[in-house]
Coordinates of C-alpha atoms in Angstrom, one line a residue:
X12 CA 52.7 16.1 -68.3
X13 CA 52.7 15.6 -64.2
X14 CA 50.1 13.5 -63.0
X15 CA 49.0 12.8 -59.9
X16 CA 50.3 9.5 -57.8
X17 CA 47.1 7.9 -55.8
X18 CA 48.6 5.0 -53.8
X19 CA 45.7 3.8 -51.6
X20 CA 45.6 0.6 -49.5
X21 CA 42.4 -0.7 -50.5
X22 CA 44.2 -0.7 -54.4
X23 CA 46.9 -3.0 -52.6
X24 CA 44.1 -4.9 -51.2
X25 CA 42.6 -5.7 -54.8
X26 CA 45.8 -6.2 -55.9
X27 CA 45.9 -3.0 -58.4
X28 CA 49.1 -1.4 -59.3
X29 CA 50.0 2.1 -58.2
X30 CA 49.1 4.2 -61.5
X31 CA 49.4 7.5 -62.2
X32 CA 46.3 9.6 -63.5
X33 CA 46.9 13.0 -66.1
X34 CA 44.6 15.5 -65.1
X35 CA 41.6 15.4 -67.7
X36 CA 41.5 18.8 -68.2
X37 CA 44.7 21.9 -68.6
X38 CA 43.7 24.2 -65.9
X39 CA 43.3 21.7 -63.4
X40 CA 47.4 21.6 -63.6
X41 CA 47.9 24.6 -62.6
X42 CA 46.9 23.6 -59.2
X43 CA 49.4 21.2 -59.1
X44 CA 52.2 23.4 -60.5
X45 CA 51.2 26.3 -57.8
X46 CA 53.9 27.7 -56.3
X47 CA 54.5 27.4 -52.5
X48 CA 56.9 30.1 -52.5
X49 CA 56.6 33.7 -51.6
X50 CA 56.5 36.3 -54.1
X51 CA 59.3 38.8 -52.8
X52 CA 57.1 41.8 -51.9
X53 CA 54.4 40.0 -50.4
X54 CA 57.0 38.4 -47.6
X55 CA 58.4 41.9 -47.6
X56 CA 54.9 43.6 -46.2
X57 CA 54.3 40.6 -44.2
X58 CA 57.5 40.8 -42.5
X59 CA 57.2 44.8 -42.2
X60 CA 53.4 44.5 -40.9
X61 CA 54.8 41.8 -37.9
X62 CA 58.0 43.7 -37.3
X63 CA 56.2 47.4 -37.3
X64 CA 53.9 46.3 -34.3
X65 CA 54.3 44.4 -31.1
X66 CA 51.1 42.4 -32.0
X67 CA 49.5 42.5 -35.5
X68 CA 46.5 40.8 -36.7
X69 CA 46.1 40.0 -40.6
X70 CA 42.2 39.6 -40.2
X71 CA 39.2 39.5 -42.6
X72 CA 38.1 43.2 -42.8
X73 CA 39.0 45.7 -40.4
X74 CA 38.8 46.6 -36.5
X75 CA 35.9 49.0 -37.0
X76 CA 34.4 46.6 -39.5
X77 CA 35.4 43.0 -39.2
X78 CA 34.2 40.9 -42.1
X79 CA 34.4 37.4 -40.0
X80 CA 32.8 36.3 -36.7
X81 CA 37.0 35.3 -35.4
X82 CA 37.9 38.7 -36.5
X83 CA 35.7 40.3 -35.0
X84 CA 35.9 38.6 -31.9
X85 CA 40.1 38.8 -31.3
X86 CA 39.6 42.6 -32.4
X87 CA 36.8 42.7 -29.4
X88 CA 39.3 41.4 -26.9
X89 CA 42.2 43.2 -27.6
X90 CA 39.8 46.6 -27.8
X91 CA 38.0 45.6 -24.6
X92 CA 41.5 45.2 -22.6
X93 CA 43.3 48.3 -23.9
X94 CA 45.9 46.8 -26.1
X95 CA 47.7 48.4 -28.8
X96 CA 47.8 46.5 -32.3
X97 CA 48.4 46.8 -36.0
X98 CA 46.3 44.6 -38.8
X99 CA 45.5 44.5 -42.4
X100 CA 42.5 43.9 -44.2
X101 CA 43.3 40.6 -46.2
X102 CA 40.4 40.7 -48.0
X103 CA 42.1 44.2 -50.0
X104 CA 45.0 42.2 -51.8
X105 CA 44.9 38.5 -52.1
X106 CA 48.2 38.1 -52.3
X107 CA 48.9 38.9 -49.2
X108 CA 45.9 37.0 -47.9
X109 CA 47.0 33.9 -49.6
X110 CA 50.9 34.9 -48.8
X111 CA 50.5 35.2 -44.9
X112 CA 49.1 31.4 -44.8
X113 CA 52.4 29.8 -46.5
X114 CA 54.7 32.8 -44.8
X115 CA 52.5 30.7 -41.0
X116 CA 52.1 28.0 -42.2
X117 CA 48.5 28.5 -41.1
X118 CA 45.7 28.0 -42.9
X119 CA 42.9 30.1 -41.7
X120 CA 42.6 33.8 -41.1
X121 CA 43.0 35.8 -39.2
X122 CA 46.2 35.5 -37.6
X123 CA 47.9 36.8 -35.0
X124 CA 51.8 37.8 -34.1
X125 CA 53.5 38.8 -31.5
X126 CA 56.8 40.8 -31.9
X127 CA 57.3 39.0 -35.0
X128 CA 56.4 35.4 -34.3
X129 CA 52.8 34.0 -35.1
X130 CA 51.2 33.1 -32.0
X131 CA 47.9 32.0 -33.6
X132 CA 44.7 31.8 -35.3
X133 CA 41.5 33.0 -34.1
X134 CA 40.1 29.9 -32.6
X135 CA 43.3 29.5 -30.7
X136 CA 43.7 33.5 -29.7
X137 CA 40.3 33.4 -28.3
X138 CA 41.1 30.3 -25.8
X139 CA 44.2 32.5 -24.4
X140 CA 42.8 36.0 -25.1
X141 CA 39.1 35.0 -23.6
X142 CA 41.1 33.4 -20.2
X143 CA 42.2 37.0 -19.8
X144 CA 45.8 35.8 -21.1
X145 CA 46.5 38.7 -23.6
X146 CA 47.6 41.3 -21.1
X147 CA 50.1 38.8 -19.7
X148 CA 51.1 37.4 -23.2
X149 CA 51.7 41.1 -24.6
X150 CA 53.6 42.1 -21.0
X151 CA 55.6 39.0 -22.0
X152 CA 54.8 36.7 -18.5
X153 CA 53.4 34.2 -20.6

């Protein structure tokens, strides 16, 4: 059975040998054995959500109902200065919600992309968006 490795310095310090510790219980191993790889058709509507839209946003909820406070806010922005863009409720398949964080590398939603690259999460779309940077970002002048 895996086990789990904990090398810590203060163990060095004491003079304790690296051990390794089974998990006391069968279903905590499953989160050790999760996969980090992409089910095929999740990364298959991922990549056709980015590549069908100039920008796309996988938020919580939708543009007329956002179901988070980031959501809701890049979905203002973009409204508020006239730009075009696709999304997907993530909260409707958790695959996909759980898929788009391993396919950024990101681990918070929502996310945004521009023709096919992720450009962000909501914390860091609202810094360029809120500076009035989206219209130049989308034109492609940076």
């Amino acid at each position: 059975m895996a086990g789990f490795l904990f090398r810590t310095p203060m163990s060095r310090m004491f003079g304790a040998s690296t051990r390794t510790i089974a998990p006391s219980h069968p279903s905590f191993l499953s989160v050790r054995l999760f996969s980090d790889e992409l089910p095929a058709d999740v990364k298959a509507q991922i990549e056709e959500d980015i590549t069908n839209h100039k920008l796309f946003v996988f938020m919580k909820g939708t543009p007329d109902m956002p179901a988070c406070g980031f959501s809701k806010a890049v979905c203002q922005i973009l409204t508020a200065v006239e730009v075009p863009f696709g999304s997907r409720n993530v909260m409707e398949d958790d695959g996909i919600r759980e898929g788009v964080k391993k396919f950024s590398q990101w681990p918070t939603i929502p996310q945004v992309y521009l023709n096919g690259e992720f450009i962000g999460g909501g914390g860091l779309m609202l810094g360029v968006l809120g500076r009035g940077g989206v219209g130049r970002v989308v034109a492609g002048g940076g």
